[in-house]
Amino acid sequence: MTQKWQIRADSAVTSGDSIVTGGWIADSGRPAFSILEPRNQTIPVLVSVPHAGRDYPPSILENMRDPAYACLKLEDRYVDRLAEEVVRLTGAAMIVSHAPRAMLDLNRARDDVDWGMFSGTHGQEGRHSQSNRRARSGLGLVPRRLPGSGEIWRKHLSREDLDARIEGIHRPYHLAASRRLERMRDEWGAALLLDIHSMPPLKRSYGQERVPRLVIGDRFGASCHGSLASRALDYLDVQGWSAAHNRPYSGGFMLDHHSAPGRGLHAMQLEICRSTYLDGNLNEPGAGLEPMAKLVSGLLRDLGAETARLGQGGQLAQAAE
């Protein structure tokens, strides 16, 4: 089950590119994430892959009631492989988590915690509020339960475990992403975070002609300039792919934390149906991975060009019209 993300012969890395590791997985001491810095970055885009980590320490797997099922359901299965190919084709930068979502969900706020799963926590921490609304569903900062499986963990976790994961994984990942985005914004005038996730196949909703295979999320217009979402949806439509906007996924903490459109920092979430790039069991990379990578690469080039245009004053010009 333990698989560490690593640079492969056919990966995004070319001569002159650099890989910087950061954070640490407390149970193993290994890096929590890596950043790919291309030698010649051609677009002001940082691709983020927060849910594809597969570096499971033995202590984590031993405490899981059903590790095979939980890992498969919690992971954005092999979407990092897809993202690697995308950045190779586009010249974007990338930050990718090695730490698994089972340990800590990078798309949740640090206070989005179900304190009932930790030993020795009482009082104020035990109250539910808007800040930990995801935790109440079982999928907070540390996932607690899954539909069809119930409780993930055999025993309570310690507060020390949580603090170590926050300091080793969550805090450095977001700090590294913020610094990279700000450097891009300073250089280009604007920067875009594209947060890539995968989703299980959606069901057809009433009135839909086709089931969406991709979902563009922009927090209902709050996380990026409207021209970016419009350009993304137009591109996918021209390419013949059905896509939805903000439903059922509008984005989470990654977009809330890293977006500030008024300061040239834009963020968008892209959900990709797993059936488009995995095998029939939705378990291993399939024949669709390369075609999907080419589709997303074209999307990223379009979004990168639009972001650069915004950075050159296009956003101000539109605001004055």
Tab-separated table of C-alpha atoms in Angstrom:
chain	number	residue	atom	x	y	z
A	1	MET	CA	0.000	0.000	0.000
A	2	THR	CA	2.843	2.430	0.750
A	3	GLN	CA	3.823	4.299	-2.412
A	4	LYS	CA	5.963	7.410	-2.374
A	5	TRP	CA	5.597	9.927	-5.190
A	6	GLN	CA	8.891	10.138	-7.035
A	7	ILE	CA	10.358	11.566	-10.194
A	8	ARG	CA	10.078	9.087	-13.064
A	9	ALA	CA	11.928	8.993	-16.372
A	10	ASP	CA	8.839	10.336	-18.148
A	11	SER	CA	7.940	12.899	-15.467
A	12	ALA	CA	7.670	16.664	-15.691
A	13	VAL	CA	11.290	17.215	-14.720
A	14	THR	CA	13.717	18.250	-17.458
A	15	SER	CA	17.289	19.446	-17.355
A	16	GLY	CA	17.421	22.679	-15.425
A	17	ASP	CA	14.134	22.171	-13.610
A	18	SER	CA	14.370	21.958	-9.841
A	19	ILE	CA	12.554	19.898	-7.243
A	20	VAL	CA	12.306	21.341	-3.737
A	21	THR	CA	10.908	19.214	-0.931
A	22	GLY	CA	9.264	20.627	2.175
A	23	GLY	CA	7.503	19.758	5.403
A	24	TRP	CA	7.770	16.373	7.044
A	25	ILE	CA	5.605	13.368	7.787
A	26	ALA	CA	6.033	12.946	11.520
A	27	ASP	CA	5.577	9.163	11.515
A	28	SER	CA	8.313	8.630	8.916
A	29	GLY	CA	10.402	11.806	8.709
A	30	ARG	CA	9.994	11.912	4.939
A	31	PRO	CA	9.065	15.109	3.032
A	32	ALA	CA	5.389	16.030	3.085
A	33	PHE	CA	5.378	17.636	-0.363
A	34	SER	CA	7.480	18.660	-3.339
A	35	ILE	CA	7.510	21.751	-5.529
A	36	LEU	CA	8.508	21.590	-9.185
A	37	GLU	CA	10.111	24.842	-10.318
A	38	PRO	CA	10.458	24.791	-14.134
A	39	ARG	CA	13.617	26.256	-15.617
A	40	ASN	CA	11.589	28.403	-17.984
A	41	GLN	CA	8.125	28.999	-16.586
A	42	THR	CA	5.959	30.080	-19.507
A	43	ILE	CA	2.661	30.813	-17.728
A	44	PRO	CA	1.853	32.340	-14.296
A	45	VAL	CA	0.162	29.206	-12.987
A	46	LEU	CA	0.832	27.024	-9.956
A	47	VAL	CA	-0.792	23.582	-10.124
A	48	SER	CA	-1.657	22.201	-6.688
A	49	VAL	CA	-2.337	18.509	-6.019
A	50	PRO	CA	-3.269	18.193	-2.321
A	51	HIS	CA	-5.151	14.871	-2.215
A	52	ALA	CA	-3.037	12.367	-4.174
A	53	GLY	CA	-0.431	11.563	-1.488
A	54	ARG	CA	0.350	7.872	-1.075
A	55	ASP	CA	3.223	7.878	1.436
A	56	TYR	CA	1.494	5.959	4.243
A	57	PRO	CA	3.558	5.368	7.399
A	58	PRO	CA	2.974	1.878	8.885
A	59	SER	CA	1.443	3.403	12.031
A	60	ILE	CA	-1.303	5.025	9.940
A	61	LEU	CA	-2.199	1.830	8.089
A	62	GLU	CA	-2.179	-0.206	11.307
A	63	ASN	CA	-4.724	2.126	12.914
A	64	MET	CA	-7.150	1.929	9.968
A	65	ARG	CA	-10.094	-0.452	10.217
A	66	ASP	CA	-10.106	-1.096	6.458
A	67	PRO	CA	-7.006	0.515	4.931
A	68	ALA	CA	-7.522	-0.755	1.379
A	69	TYR	CA	-11.024	0.715	1.163
A	70	ALA	CA	-10.289	3.940	3.047
A	71	CYS	CA	-7.144	4.760	1.087
A	72	LEU	CA	-8.872	4.165	-2.230
A	73	LYS	CA	-11.852	6.345	-1.304
A	74	LEU	CA	-9.894	9.189	0.279
A	75	GLU	CA	-7.220	9.566	-2.396
A	76	ASP	CA	-7.604	11.559	-5.574
A	77	ARG	CA	-6.292	8.403	-7.133
A	78	TYR	CA	-3.179	9.017	-9.260
A	79	VAL	CA	-4.263	12.502	-10.257
A	80	ASP	CA	-0.660	13.510	-9.499
A	81	ARG	CA	0.432	11.401	-12.487
A	82	LEU	CA	-1.984	13.372	-14.613
A	83	ALA	CA	-0.763	16.685	-13.188
A	84	GLU	CA	2.888	15.758	-13.820
A	85	GLU	CA	2.136	15.307	-17.499
A	86	VAL	CA	0.187	18.571	-17.586
A	87	VAL	CA	3.049	20.633	-16.180
A	88	ARG	CA	5.501	18.914	-18.531
A	89	LEU	CA	3.389	20.035	-21.476
A	90	THR	CA	2.730	23.574	-20.253
A	91	GLY	CA	5.697	24.881	-18.272
A	92	ALA	CA	3.610	25.582	-15.174
A	93	ALA	CA	4.927	25.158	-11.637
A	94	MET	CA	3.488	22.460	-9.360
A	95	ILE	CA	3.186	21.662	-5.668
A	96	VAL	CA	2.141	18.100	-4.843
A	97	SER	CA	1.515	16.431	-1.503
A	98	HIS	CA	3.125	13.117	-0.596
A	99	ALA	CA	1.344	12.977	2.768
A	100	PRO	CA	-1.968	11.138	2.343
A	101	ARG	CA	-5.310	12.785	2.900
A	102	ALA	CA	-6.006	10.143	5.565
A	103	MET	CA	-3.381	11.847	7.752
A	104	LEU	CA	-4.472	15.410	7.068
A	105	ASP	CA	-6.669	17.114	4.486
A	106	LEU	CA	-4.883	20.118	2.993
A	107	ASN	CA	-8.182	21.422	1.616
A	108	ARG	CA	-9.562	22.031	5.113
A	109	ALA	CA	-8.921	24.846	7.568
A	110	ARG	CA	-6.759	24.069	10.589
A	111	ASP	CA	-9.732	24.496	12.948
A	112	ASP	CA	-12.052	22.224	10.926
A	113	VAL	CA	-11.592	19.434	13.472
A	114	ASP	CA	-13.873	16.791	14.954
A	115	TRP	CA	-12.493	16.830	18.480
A	116	GLY	CA	-14.410	13.675	19.363
A	117	MET	CA	-11.808	11.598	17.547
A	118	PHE	CA	-8.957	12.865	19.741
A	119	SER	CA	-8.170	11.747	23.260
A	120	GLY	CA	-7.730	14.287	26.049
A	121	THR	CA	-9.690	17.131	24.407
A	122	HIS	CA	-12.601	18.666	26.270
A	123	GLY	CA	-14.518	21.885	26.718
A	124	GLN	CA	-14.560	24.528	24.009
A	125	GLU	CA	-12.791	22.287	21.503
A	126	GLY	CA	-15.670	19.838	21.610
A	127	ARG	CA	-18.249	22.270	20.282
A	128	HIS	CA	-19.310	22.209	16.664
A	129	SER	CA	-19.540	25.504	14.791
A	130	GLN	CA	-19.394	26.876	11.269
A	131	SER	CA	-15.601	26.630	11.408
A	132	ASN	CA	-15.732	22.835	11.580
A	133	ARG	CA	-18.807	22.132	9.469
A	134	ARG	CA	-16.911	19.653	7.260
A	135	ALA	CA	-15.766	17.761	10.350
A	136	ARG	CA	-19.384	17.106	11.274
A	137	SER	CA	-19.802	15.159	8.015
A	138	GLY	CA	-16.769	13.009	8.850
A	139	LEU	CA	-14.410	14.701	6.397
A	140	GLY	CA	-12.698	17.417	8.390
A	141	LEU	CA	-9.020	18.245	8.765
A	142	VAL	CA	-8.430	14.601	9.720
A	143	PRO	CA	-11.087	12.382	8.107
A	144	ARG	CA	-13.093	10.334	10.592
A	145	ARG	CA	-15.649	8.289	8.650
A	146	LEU	CA	-16.633	7.287	5.120
A	147	PRO	CA	-20.023	6.402	3.615
A	148	GLY	CA	-20.385	2.653	3.332
A	149	SER	CA	-17.513	2.009	5.711
A	150	GLY	CA	-18.125	3.996	8.895
A	151	GLU	CA	-15.300	4.898	11.249
A	152	ILE	CA	-11.866	4.962	9.639
A	153	TRP	CA	-9.752	4.599	12.780
A	154	ARG	CA	-9.446	1.778	15.323
A	155	LYS	CA	-8.601	4.090	18.229
A	156	HIS	CA	-8.536	7.748	19.201
A	157	LEU	CA	-5.714	9.936	17.976
A	158	SER	CA	-3.702	12.201	20.263
A	159	ARG	CA	-3.597	15.980	20.248
A	160	GLU	CA	0.167	15.671	19.816
A	161	ASP	CA	-0.413	13.713	16.585
A	162	LEU	CA	-2.674	16.458	15.269
A	163	ASP	CA	-0.251	19.250	16.157
A	164	ALA	CA	2.623	17.397	14.484
A	165	ARG	CA	0.616	16.943	11.290
A	166	ILE	CA	-0.403	20.609	11.204
A	167	GLU	CA	3.162	21.829	11.739
A	168	GLY	CA	4.736	19.250	9.446
A	169	ILE	CA	2.218	19.119	6.587
A	170	HIS	CA	-0.504	21.771	6.587
A	171	ARG	CA	1.343	24.916	7.589
A	172	PRO	CA	4.442	24.469	5.372
A	173	TYR	CA	2.415	23.360	2.322
A	174	HIS	CA	0.248	26.457	2.356
A	175	LEU	CA	3.153	28.743	3.186
A	176	ALA	CA	5.133	27.366	0.235
A	177	ALA	CA	2.156	27.735	-2.107
A	178	SER	CA	1.514	31.313	-0.962
A	179	ARG	CA	5.124	32.351	-1.452
A	180	ARG	CA	5.278	30.822	-4.930
A	181	LEU	CA	2.030	32.517	-5.987
A	182	GLU	CA	3.164	35.886	-4.682
A	183	ARG	CA	6.450	35.621	-6.566
A	184	MET	CA	4.564	34.827	-9.768
A	185	ARG	CA	2.171	37.730	-9.173
A	186	ASP	CA	5.079	40.100	-8.613
A	187	GLU	CA	6.686	38.948	-11.858
A	188	TRP	CA	3.607	38.688	-14.096
A	189	GLY	CA	1.161	41.072	-12.447
A	190	ALA	CA	-1.236	38.205	-11.700
A	191	ALA	CA	-1.032	34.535	-10.774
A	192	LEU	CA	-3.406	31.576	-10.835
A	193	LEU	CA	-3.584	28.578	-8.518
A	194	LEU	CA	-5.205	25.622	-10.283
A	195	ASP	CA	-6.153	23.125	-7.572
A	196	ILE	CA	-6.581	19.738	-9.254
A	197	HIS	CA	-8.773	16.998	-7.756
A	198	SER	CA	-10.529	13.888	-8.987
A	199	MET	CA	-14.136	12.907	-8.365
A	200	PRO	CA	-16.203	9.724	-8.631
A	201	PRO	CA	-18.498	9.566	-11.681
A	202	LEU	CA	-21.461	11.900	-11.282
A	203	LYS	CA	-25.063	10.951	-11.922
A	204	ARG	CA	-27.233	12.779	-14.414
A	205	SER	CA	-29.273	15.541	-12.796
A	206	TYR	CA	-32.733	16.608	-13.890
A	207	GLY	CA	-32.548	18.711	-17.040
A	208	GLN	CA	-28.972	17.766	-17.899
A	209	GLU	CA	-28.321	16.514	-21.413
A	210	ARG	CA	-24.958	15.029	-20.468
A	211	VAL	CA	-23.313	14.019	-17.225
A	212	PRO	CA	-20.469	16.463	-16.421
A	213	ARG	CA	-17.032	14.872	-16.574
A	214	LEU	CA	-15.283	17.957	-15.204
A	215	VAL	CA	-16.305	20.607	-12.671
A	216	ILE	CA	-14.900	24.127	-12.550
A	217	GLY	CA	-15.034	25.637	-9.044
A	218	ASP	CA	-14.470	29.295	-8.229
A	219	ARG	CA	-16.378	29.663	-4.945
A	220	PHE	CA	-19.307	31.116	-6.914
A	221	GLY	CA	-17.187	33.872	-8.390
A	222	ALA	CA	-15.277	34.818	-5.232
A	223	SER	CA	-11.895	33.168	-5.879
A	224	CYS	CA	-10.992	34.415	-9.379
A	225	HIS	CA	-11.839	36.936	-12.044
A	226	GLY	CA	-14.968	35.968	-13.966
A	227	SER	CA	-13.115	35.830	-17.273
A	228	LEU	CA	-11.093	32.851	-16.044
A	229	ALA	CA	-14.108	30.664	-15.268
A	230	SER	CA	-15.786	31.721	-18.507
A	231	ARG	CA	-12.689	30.891	-20.508
A	232	ALA	CA	-12.390	27.486	-18.849
A	233	LEU	CA	-16.002	26.544	-19.545
A	234	ASP	CA	-15.831	27.828	-23.128
A	235	TYR	CA	-12.662	25.846	-23.798
A	236	LEU	CA	-14.126	22.591	-22.503
A	237	ASP	CA	-17.329	23.138	-24.477
A	238	VAL	CA	-15.402	23.693	-27.715
A	239	GLN	CA	-13.415	20.516	-27.034
A	240	GLY	CA	-16.669	18.587	-26.686
A	241	TRP	CA	-16.460	17.885	-22.949
A	242	SER	CA	-19.391	18.347	-20.609
A	243	ALA	CA	-18.499	20.497	-17.607
A	244	ALA	CA	-20.337	21.958	-14.644
A	245	HIS	CA	-19.702	25.195	-12.771
A	246	ASN	CA	-19.523	25.072	-8.949
A	247	ARG	CA	-21.964	22.167	-8.644
A	248	PRO	CA	-21.489	19.861	-6.901
A	249	TYR	CA	-17.968	21.156	-6.108
A	250	SER	CA	-17.191	24.866	-5.734
A	251	GLY	CA	-13.813	24.548	-3.999
A	252	GLY	CA	-12.623	24.580	-0.404
A	253	PHE	CA	-9.899	25.940	1.829
A	254	MET	CA	-7.279	25.993	-0.940
A	255	LEU	CA	-9.317	28.558	-2.859
A	256	ASP	CA	-10.446	30.508	0.208
A	257	HIS	CA	-6.919	30.787	1.573
A	258	HIS	CA	-4.943	31.544	-1.581
A	259	SER	CA	-7.277	33.776	-3.587
A	260	ALA	CA	-7.341	37.562	-3.538
A	261	PRO	CA	-8.452	38.632	-7.027
A	262	GLY	CA	-8.205	42.306	-6.131
A	263	ARG	CA	-4.474	41.769	-5.510
A	264	GLY	CA	-3.916	39.688	-8.622
A	265	LEU	CA	-4.106	36.293	-6.870
A	266	HIS	CA	-6.663	34.029	-8.540
A	267	ALA	CA	-7.599	30.452	-7.640
A	268	MET	CA	-9.718	27.835	-9.359
A	269	GLN	CA	-10.533	24.193	-8.621
A	270	LEU	CA	-10.702	21.546	-11.320
A	271	GLU	CA	-12.459	18.255	-10.545
A	272	ILE	CA	-11.833	15.473	-13.070
A	273	CYS	CA	-13.944	12.326	-13.265
A	274	ARG	CA	-11.800	9.326	-12.351
A	275	SER	CA	-13.324	7.239	-15.123
A	276	THR	CA	-11.645	9.500	-17.684
A	277	TYR	CA	-8.064	8.606	-16.756
A	278	LEU	CA	-8.174	5.464	-14.564
A	279	ASP	CA	-8.917	1.852	-15.481
A	280	GLY	CA	-12.371	0.272	-15.278
A	281	ASN	CA	-11.930	-0.427	-11.557
A	282	LEU	CA	-10.964	3.224	-10.898
A	283	ASN	CA	-7.823	1.897	-9.292
A	284	GLU	CA	-4.828	2.251	-11.661
A	285	PRO	CA	-3.876	4.688	-14.424
A	286	GLY	CA	-5.668	3.806	-17.641
A	287	ALA	CA	-5.515	4.542	-21.365
A	288	GLY	CA	-7.356	7.825	-20.859
A	289	LEU	CA	-4.609	9.441	-18.798
A	290	GLU	CA	-2.620	10.837	-21.727
A	291	PRO	CA	-5.647	12.238	-23.631
A	292	MET	CA	-6.979	13.837	-20.446
A	293	ALA	CA	-3.552	15.347	-19.727
A	294	LYS	CA	-3.560	16.911	-23.197
A	295	LEU	CA	-7.065	18.295	-22.647
A	296	VAL	CA	-6.122	19.839	-19.284
A	297	SER	CA	-2.865	21.162	-20.762
A	298	GLY	CA	-4.805	23.082	-23.389
A	299	LEU	CA	-7.075	24.418	-20.666
A	300	LEU	CA	-4.092	25.469	-18.574
A	301	ARG	CA	-2.464	27.295	-21.472
A	302	ASP	CA	-5.700	29.225	-22.062
A	303	LEU	CA	-6.024	30.082	-18.380
A	304	GLY	CA	-2.363	31.064	-18.189
A	305	ALA	CA	-2.735	33.430	-21.122
A	306	GLU	CA	-5.825	35.008	-19.587
A	307	THR	CA	-4.091	35.382	-16.217
A	308	ALA	CA	-1.135	37.093	-17.887
A	309	ARG	CA	-3.547	39.422	-19.691
A	310	LEU	CA	-5.179	40.342	-16.399
A	311	GLY	CA	-1.766	41.045	-14.948
A	312	GLN	CA	-0.945	43.403	-17.796
A	313	GLY	CA	-3.886	45.659	-16.986
A	314	GLY	CA	-6.763	43.817	-18.614
A	315	GLN	CA	-8.551	43.518	-15.279
A	316	LEU	CA	-8.339	47.274	-14.661
A	317	ALA	CA	-9.525	48.008	-18.171
A	318	GLN	CA	-12.553	45.764	-17.730
A	319	ALA	CA	-13.378	47.361	-14.377
A	320	ALA	CA	-13.435	50.802	-16.011
A	321	GLU	CA	-15.845	49.769	-18.767
